[in-house]
XYZ file of C-alpha atoms in Angstrom:
453
model
C 12.146 135.725 110.940
C 14.251 134.265 113.746
C 12.887 134.865 117.175
C 15.914 133.991 119.230
C 18.951 131.839 119.173
C 18.303 128.350 120.515
C 18.656 128.304 124.260
C 18.750 132.100 124.497
C 16.316 134.082 126.589
C 15.048 137.532 125.711
C 16.324 139.953 128.375
C 12.950 141.712 128.377
C 11.128 138.607 129.571
C 9.917 138.575 133.156
C 10.751 134.897 133.732
C 14.367 133.810 134.004
C 15.723 130.580 132.557
C 15.167 128.655 135.799
C 11.560 129.851 136.127
C 10.844 129.037 132.471
C 12.282 125.565 132.968
C 10.048 125.032 136.012
C 6.993 126.282 134.109
C 7.592 123.893 131.206
C 8.126 121.005 133.611
C 4.861 121.876 135.379
C 3.028 121.845 132.021
C 4.253 118.326 131.356
C 3.210 117.234 134.860
C -0.258 118.792 134.528
C -0.929 117.303 131.078
C -0.083 113.810 132.238
C -1.995 114.310 135.490
C -5.063 115.109 133.396
C -4.462 111.969 131.325
C -4.550 109.674 134.370
C -7.178 111.536 136.425
C -10.126 109.576 134.894
C -8.645 106.188 135.888
C -10.284 106.020 139.369
C -13.440 107.596 137.901
C -14.058 104.954 135.232
C -15.805 102.646 137.711
C -18.191 105.488 138.638
C -18.864 106.267 134.978
C -19.524 102.573 134.291
C -22.066 102.431 137.118
C -23.757 105.661 136.004
C -23.825 105.041 132.249
C -23.721 101.244 132.105
C -20.979 100.577 129.533
C -18.844 97.438 129.191
C -15.127 96.752 129.738
C -14.655 96.879 125.958
C -16.163 100.384 125.855
C -13.874 101.333 128.733
C -10.761 100.297 126.816
C -12.048 102.130 123.725
C -12.455 105.326 125.780
C -8.990 104.825 127.245
C -7.427 104.134 123.850
C -9.223 107.062 122.176
C -6.944 109.343 124.184
C -3.817 107.414 123.199
C -4.711 107.165 119.517
C -5.562 110.880 119.323
C -2.262 111.649 120.988
C -0.456 109.448 118.459
C -2.123 111.295 115.580
C -1.076 114.631 117.061
C 2.488 113.419 117.574
C 2.702 112.174 113.988
C 1.359 115.423 112.546
C 2.637 118.076 114.958
C 5.668 116.385 116.492
C 8.077 118.715 114.693
C 5.728 121.716 114.353
C 7.421 123.577 117.209
C 10.741 123.223 115.363
C 9.208 125.549 112.753
C 6.797 127.832 114.653
C 8.575 127.897 117.991
C 7.801 126.206 121.305
C 5.608 128.880 122.875
C 2.860 129.207 120.196
C 2.424 125.444 120.017
C 2.237 125.140 123.812
C -0.299 127.947 124.183
C -2.527 126.374 121.516
C -2.240 122.940 123.132
C -3.192 124.298 126.549
C -6.249 126.003 125.065
C -7.450 122.704 123.556
C -6.697 120.906 126.828
C -8.730 123.423 128.818
C -11.725 122.924 126.511
C -11.409 119.146 126.987
C -11.465 119.607 130.768
C -14.638 121.700 130.512
C -16.295 119.054 128.340
C -15.415 116.094 130.541
C -16.456 117.977 133.692
C -19.974 118.404 132.254
C -20.195 115.029 130.477
C -23.535 113.267 130.789
C -22.759 110.125 128.787
C -20.062 108.007 127.236
C -20.189 109.943 123.948
C -19.133 113.207 125.600
C -16.503 111.373 127.606
C -15.095 109.872 124.405
C -14.997 113.257 122.634
C -13.301 114.899 125.613
C -10.624 112.205 125.694
C -9.965 112.674 121.965
C -9.481 116.429 122.445
C -7.287 115.739 125.428
C -5.121 113.337 123.448
C -4.705 115.863 120.626
C -3.662 118.575 123.070
C -1.189 116.342 124.909
C 0.341 115.139 121.653
C 0.791 118.731 120.451
C 2.477 119.767 123.665
C 4.609 116.762 124.614
C 7.419 117.026 122.080
C 7.401 120.849 122.197
C 7.735 121.052 125.965
C 10.327 118.269 125.975
C 12.464 120.130 123.449
C 12.043 123.397 125.362
C 13.355 121.723 128.513
C 16.462 120.595 126.625
C 17.034 124.131 125.336
C 16.568 125.685 128.779
C 18.942 123.257 130.466
C 21.708 124.970 132.420
C 25.124 124.237 130.856
C 26.501 123.269 134.261
C 23.703 120.761 134.918
C 23.927 118.413 131.984
C 21.338 115.635 132.104
C 18.773 117.637 134.062
C 16.466 118.012 131.054
C 16.533 114.293 130.229
C 15.820 113.532 133.887
C 12.870 115.947 133.875
C 11.534 114.490 130.625
C 11.575 111.083 132.338
C 10.266 112.081 135.765
C 7.614 114.668 134.881
C 5.242 112.406 132.865
C 5.305 109.675 135.498
C 5.021 112.125 138.363
C 2.074 113.726 136.583
C 0.313 110.404 136.103
C 0.908 109.553 139.770
C -0.425 112.918 140.954
C -3.470 112.696 138.677
C -4.553 109.245 139.746
C -3.848 109.901 143.445
C -5.764 113.181 143.384
C -8.772 111.576 141.704
C -8.656 108.659 144.154
C -8.712 111.124 147.043
C -11.664 112.977 145.489
C -13.578 109.730 144.905
C -13.209 108.917 148.574
C -14.000 112.328 150.081
C -15.865 114.553 147.574
C -19.506 114.102 146.422
C -18.783 115.072 142.787
C -15.198 113.878 142.144
C -15.303 114.037 138.333
C -16.338 117.690 137.895
C -14.134 118.764 140.820
C -11.003 117.154 139.390
C -11.429 118.428 135.854
C -12.517 121.965 136.723
C -9.450 122.242 138.961
C -7.239 121.109 136.081
C -8.968 123.583 133.756
C -7.907 126.410 136.062
C -4.331 125.105 136.124
C -4.110 125.064 132.328
C -5.477 128.601 132.003
C -2.885 129.883 134.481
C -0.076 128.064 132.672
C -1.116 129.510 129.312
C -1.049 133.015 130.814
C 2.377 132.361 132.362
C 3.748 131.282 128.980
C 3.177 134.796 127.679
C 5.832 135.941 130.162
C 8.498 133.667 128.692
C 10.608 134.064 125.566
C 11.111 131.715 122.654
C 13.974 129.218 122.763
C 13.831 127.945 119.157
C 14.377 129.669 115.844
C 11.515 129.937 113.404
C 12.187 128.225 110.107
C 10.057 127.579 107.018
C 8.204 124.352 106.315
C 5.536 124.389 109.052
C 2.735 123.203 106.747
C 4.952 120.552 105.205
C 5.833 119.262 108.684
C 2.136 118.453 109.312
C 2.342 115.448 107.009
C 2.279 112.366 109.295
C 5.808 111.070 109.635
C 8.201 109.556 112.142
C 11.598 111.223 112.005
C 14.569 109.741 113.844
C 18.009 111.061 112.839
C 20.483 108.460 111.622
C 22.726 109.185 114.612
C 20.045 107.962 117.041
C 18.438 105.089 115.140
C 20.616 102.317 116.537
C 20.017 103.468 120.122
C 16.276 103.702 119.477
C 16.195 100.162 118.065
C 18.014 98.808 121.124
C 15.601 100.551 123.504
C 12.400 99.776 121.545
C 11.584 96.250 122.893
C 11.925 97.322 126.527
C 9.864 100.480 125.868
C 7.114 98.331 124.352
C 7.125 95.992 127.367
C 6.840 98.663 130.067
C 4.343 100.928 128.299
C 2.019 98.065 127.389
C 2.018 97.050 131.046
C 1.234 100.668 131.942
C -1.748 100.673 129.589
C -3.080 97.472 131.097
C -2.741 98.812 134.660
C -4.466 102.061 133.752
C -7.441 100.577 131.908
C -8.047 97.154 133.513
C -6.071 97.440 136.762
C -9.112 98.538 138.820
C -11.134 95.611 137.474
C -8.307 93.223 138.342
C -8.254 94.529 141.919
C -12.014 93.941 142.215
C -11.590 90.456 140.745
C -9.039 89.556 143.417
C -11.041 91.112 146.271
C -14.665 92.023 145.456
C -15.040 93.643 148.869
C -12.075 95.991 148.467
C -12.649 99.736 148.673
C -13.346 101.500 145.401
C -10.182 103.569 145.795
C -8.035 100.412 145.540
C -8.420 100.377 141.753
C -6.907 103.828 141.388
C -4.056 102.980 143.740
C -2.896 100.232 141.367
C -1.896 102.722 138.706
C -0.566 105.128 141.338
C 1.736 102.392 142.631
C 3.069 101.794 139.128
C 3.786 105.463 138.412
C 5.087 106.370 141.874
C 7.498 103.447 141.744
C 8.573 104.595 138.283
C 9.370 108.092 139.586
C 11.497 106.674 142.415
C 13.278 104.408 139.949
C 14.111 107.290 137.599
C 15.600 109.172 140.536
C 17.569 106.126 141.693
C 19.240 105.437 138.325
C 19.861 109.063 137.395
C 23.582 108.859 138.236
C 24.225 105.682 136.304
C 26.249 106.233 133.123
C 24.199 106.901 129.991
C 24.723 103.398 128.653
C 22.554 100.294 128.498
C 22.717 99.810 132.304
C 19.365 101.526 133.130
C 17.693 99.693 130.238
C 18.929 96.287 131.372
C 17.912 96.952 134.988
C 14.453 98.044 133.869
C 13.834 95.128 131.525
C 15.083 92.749 134.199
C 12.689 94.194 136.812
C 9.620 93.849 134.591
C 9.868 90.045 134.387
C 9.539 89.228 138.144
C 7.038 92.074 138.487
C 4.718 90.472 135.940
C 5.264 87.124 137.625
C 4.011 88.489 140.947
C 0.993 90.087 139.267
C 0.048 86.737 137.742
C 0.624 85.010 141.089
C -1.700 87.490 142.817
C -4.578 86.318 140.611
C -4.024 82.682 141.565
C -3.715 83.275 145.314
C -6.208 86.191 145.479
C -3.663 88.478 147.133
C -3.822 92.243 146.784
C -0.425 92.405 148.515
C 1.198 90.371 145.745
C -0.577 92.550 143.161
C 0.790 95.763 144.662
C 4.317 94.397 145.144
C 4.387 93.107 141.564
C 3.043 96.419 140.270
C 5.690 98.330 142.236
C 8.438 96.136 140.797
C 7.057 96.581 137.291
C 6.913 100.332 137.910
C 10.582 100.322 138.861
C 11.277 98.720 135.505
C 9.065 101.318 133.822
C 11.082 104.191 135.255
C 14.490 102.679 134.558
C 13.620 101.929 130.936
C 12.179 105.400 130.312
C 15.212 107.095 131.819
C 17.647 104.817 130.013
C 15.953 105.228 126.634
C 15.957 109.028 126.747
C 19.508 109.272 128.060
C 20.912 107.045 125.334
C 18.912 108.537 122.438
C 18.743 112.302 123.061
C 22.493 113.070 123.374
C 22.944 111.795 119.799
C 20.390 114.244 118.355
C 21.066 117.734 117.044
C 19.061 120.593 118.531
C 16.992 121.078 115.380
C 15.773 117.454 115.521
C 14.972 117.177 119.217
C 11.209 117.706 119.022
C 10.755 115.211 116.172
C 12.904 112.609 117.960
C 10.916 112.978 121.174
C 7.746 112.665 119.119
C 9.000 109.395 117.621
C 9.778 108.082 121.107
C 6.304 108.954 122.375
C 4.660 107.478 119.265
C 6.299 104.163 120.054
C 5.393 104.485 123.746
C 1.718 105.288 123.251
C 1.261 102.710 120.513
C 2.555 100.161 123.004
C 0.221 101.582 125.644
C -2.985 101.759 123.603
C -3.094 98.873 121.117
C -2.487 96.084 123.669
C -5.065 97.708 125.967
C -7.715 97.553 123.219
C -6.803 93.938 122.517
C -7.052 93.191 126.245
C -10.533 94.738 126.300
C -11.647 92.522 123.394
C -10.237 89.429 125.080
C -11.900 90.358 128.372
C -15.330 90.485 126.724
C -14.782 87.112 125.059
C -12.730 85.133 127.588
C -12.981 87.038 130.871
C -10.540 89.180 132.827
C -8.725 86.267 134.468
C -7.775 84.573 131.190
C -6.896 87.925 129.636
C -4.608 88.799 132.539
C -2.750 85.497 132.230
C -2.308 85.859 128.466
C -1.335 89.517 128.665
C 1.131 88.949 131.482
C 2.779 86.084 129.631
C 3.160 88.211 126.508
C 4.705 91.115 128.439
C 7.132 88.752 130.184
C 8.173 87.318 126.803
C 8.751 90.785 125.340
C 10.688 91.791 128.457
C 12.919 88.715 128.125
C 13.582 89.484 124.451
C 14.315 93.119 125.352
C 16.858 92.066 127.963
C 18.596 89.828 125.414
C 18.778 92.696 122.886
C 20.173 95.102 125.488
C 22.833 92.680 126.730
C 23.897 91.910 123.177
C 24.228 95.618 122.406
C 26.274 96.105 125.580
C 28.679 93.291 124.582
C 29.055 94.759 121.087
C 29.775 98.192 122.518
C 32.390 96.733 124.879
C 34.168 94.916 122.035
C 34.229 98.075 119.906
C 35.615 100.112 122.781
C 38.364 97.558 123.403
C 39.294 97.448 119.704
C 40.214 101.129 119.532
C 42.488 101.160 122.589
C 46.168 101.220 121.574
C 48.975 100.092 123.933
C 50.992 102.936 125.471
C 54.571 103.545 124.275
C 57.284 101.755 126.259
C 59.557 104.785 126.088
C 57.808 108.122 125.961
C 60.900 110.172 125.005
C 61.844 107.849 122.170
C 58.207 107.763 120.999
C 58.034 111.572 120.813
C 61.389 111.721 119.005
C 60.221 109.120 116.493
C 56.993 111.013 115.786
C 58.918 114.253 115.216
C 61.555 112.651 113.006
C 59.202 110.618 110.874
C 56.506 113.128 110.042
C 53.954 113.006 112.830
C 53.173 116.551 111.713
C 52.022 115.271 108.350
C 48.246 115.095 107.917
C 48.146 111.388 107.127
C 50.851 110.168 109.478
C 49.609 107.546 111.928
C 50.851 107.175 115.519
C 53.261 104.288 115.929
C 54.228 102.510 119.097
C 57.621 100.814 118.574
C 59.785 99.032 121.124
C 62.895 100.809 122.372
C 65.947 99.688 120.304
C 68.624 97.990 122.416
C 72.295 98.761 121.801
C 74.400 95.681 121.084
C 77.372 95.414 123.475
C 80.527 96.645 121.808
C 78.648 98.599 119.162
C 79.767 102.200 118.769
C 77.364 104.963 119.504
C-alpha cells in the first residue's frame, strides 16, 4: 500500500518539511562523523594492542568493504520499503556498533564494530540521500545535491576533529567519543518517528536485495565521465585516513599525537569549503575539471613534504587535495542526479558510493601491504604517483567531454530569420501547422526593378 506521494508530507506529522530535511542531513553528518572518529584513535589502539600497519589498514577497510556490501544489497531497498524504516533500522545497527567499539578490549572487537558500522552506514547512505532530494523545496533547486556533497565531508571533519580534541584533553577518548555518538543515534531514531514517509512503497523488496549496481541509462554517460576523478580523490582520502597519521610521524617524529588526526581533518574541511565555493557554478564539467586539476599539485606537495621533512608542505598539499575532493564530489552529484528519475535516485546514489568506497578502501589495503614490505616512504611515493596519474587521466576525460558537449550544443543552433514577418508568413502559408513540417529560414526575396507587384 502506498504511504504517501513522493515528496509529500503527512499533515499529521509533527515535523515540517524543513525540519525533516535538517534531521536527514544531521543523520548523514553523524554517520560519517562516526566513520572518521577512530582515525586519531588508531595510534592509541596500536600502542595498547600492538598491531601492525597492515592490521590497521585491514580494520579501516573492513568498514569500507562492509559498507560496499550494504550498498550493493540494500542500495535500492528504501525505494521499496520507504526511507524511514530503512533509516531507523540502520541507526539501530549503528548504535550497537558504537556500544561495541566503546567497550572494545582488542583488535577483534574493533574489527567487528567497524563491520557493523559499515553495514549501517551503507544501509542509510542512499536512503537518506534520496530523502533529501524528495524533501527539497521547489524554490531551492540544487540544495539537496549540495547537502549530499557537504554533509558527508562535514561529518568526517567533525568526527576526526572531535576525536582529536578528546585525545588531547580527555583520559578515555575512545569510550567518550563513541558513547556520545551512541546517544546521538538514539535521539535521531526517535526523531524519525515524528516524520512522514516521502517515498511510495512498491513490491520487490526481497528481489532488490540481490547485489547489483543500477545506474539508469540517462545517467551512465555522466557517471563514466566523473568516474576517474572520483577514483582519484577518494583513494587519496582513504590514504589520508588510514596512513596519514603515520606519514606525519615519519616527517616529524616529535610532533604531537594530535597532528595525525589533523591531517584528515584538513582534507575534509578543505573539501567542505570547496563544495561551498563551487556551488554556484553551472552543473557542467567545470567543478569536475577544477577538482581534478587541484588534486595533481596537491599530491605533488605531499610528496615534496616527505623529501624536505616539512609538515607545512604536507598540510598545504592536503588542503589543496581536499579542495579537489570537494569540487569533484559536488560536480559528480550535480551532473548525475538531475538525469535520474525519482524512483531510481536511491539506487543511483548507491552506485556512486560503491565506486567511491571501492576507491577509498582497496588502494588503502594495497598501501598497507606495501608499507609492511617496502616501508611507508616508498609506499607514499608510489601511491602519490599513481593518484597523480589517475588525476591527469581524469582531467583529460573531463576536458574531452566538455569539448564534445560544446560541439553538440553548437550543432543544434539555427541562424535567426533575416525577416521575422516574412518568416512567419512563410511558416503559415507552407504548413508550419503540420506535424512534420520543419522550420525554414529563407532569405528575404528582393524585387527586381521594373517588375510588377
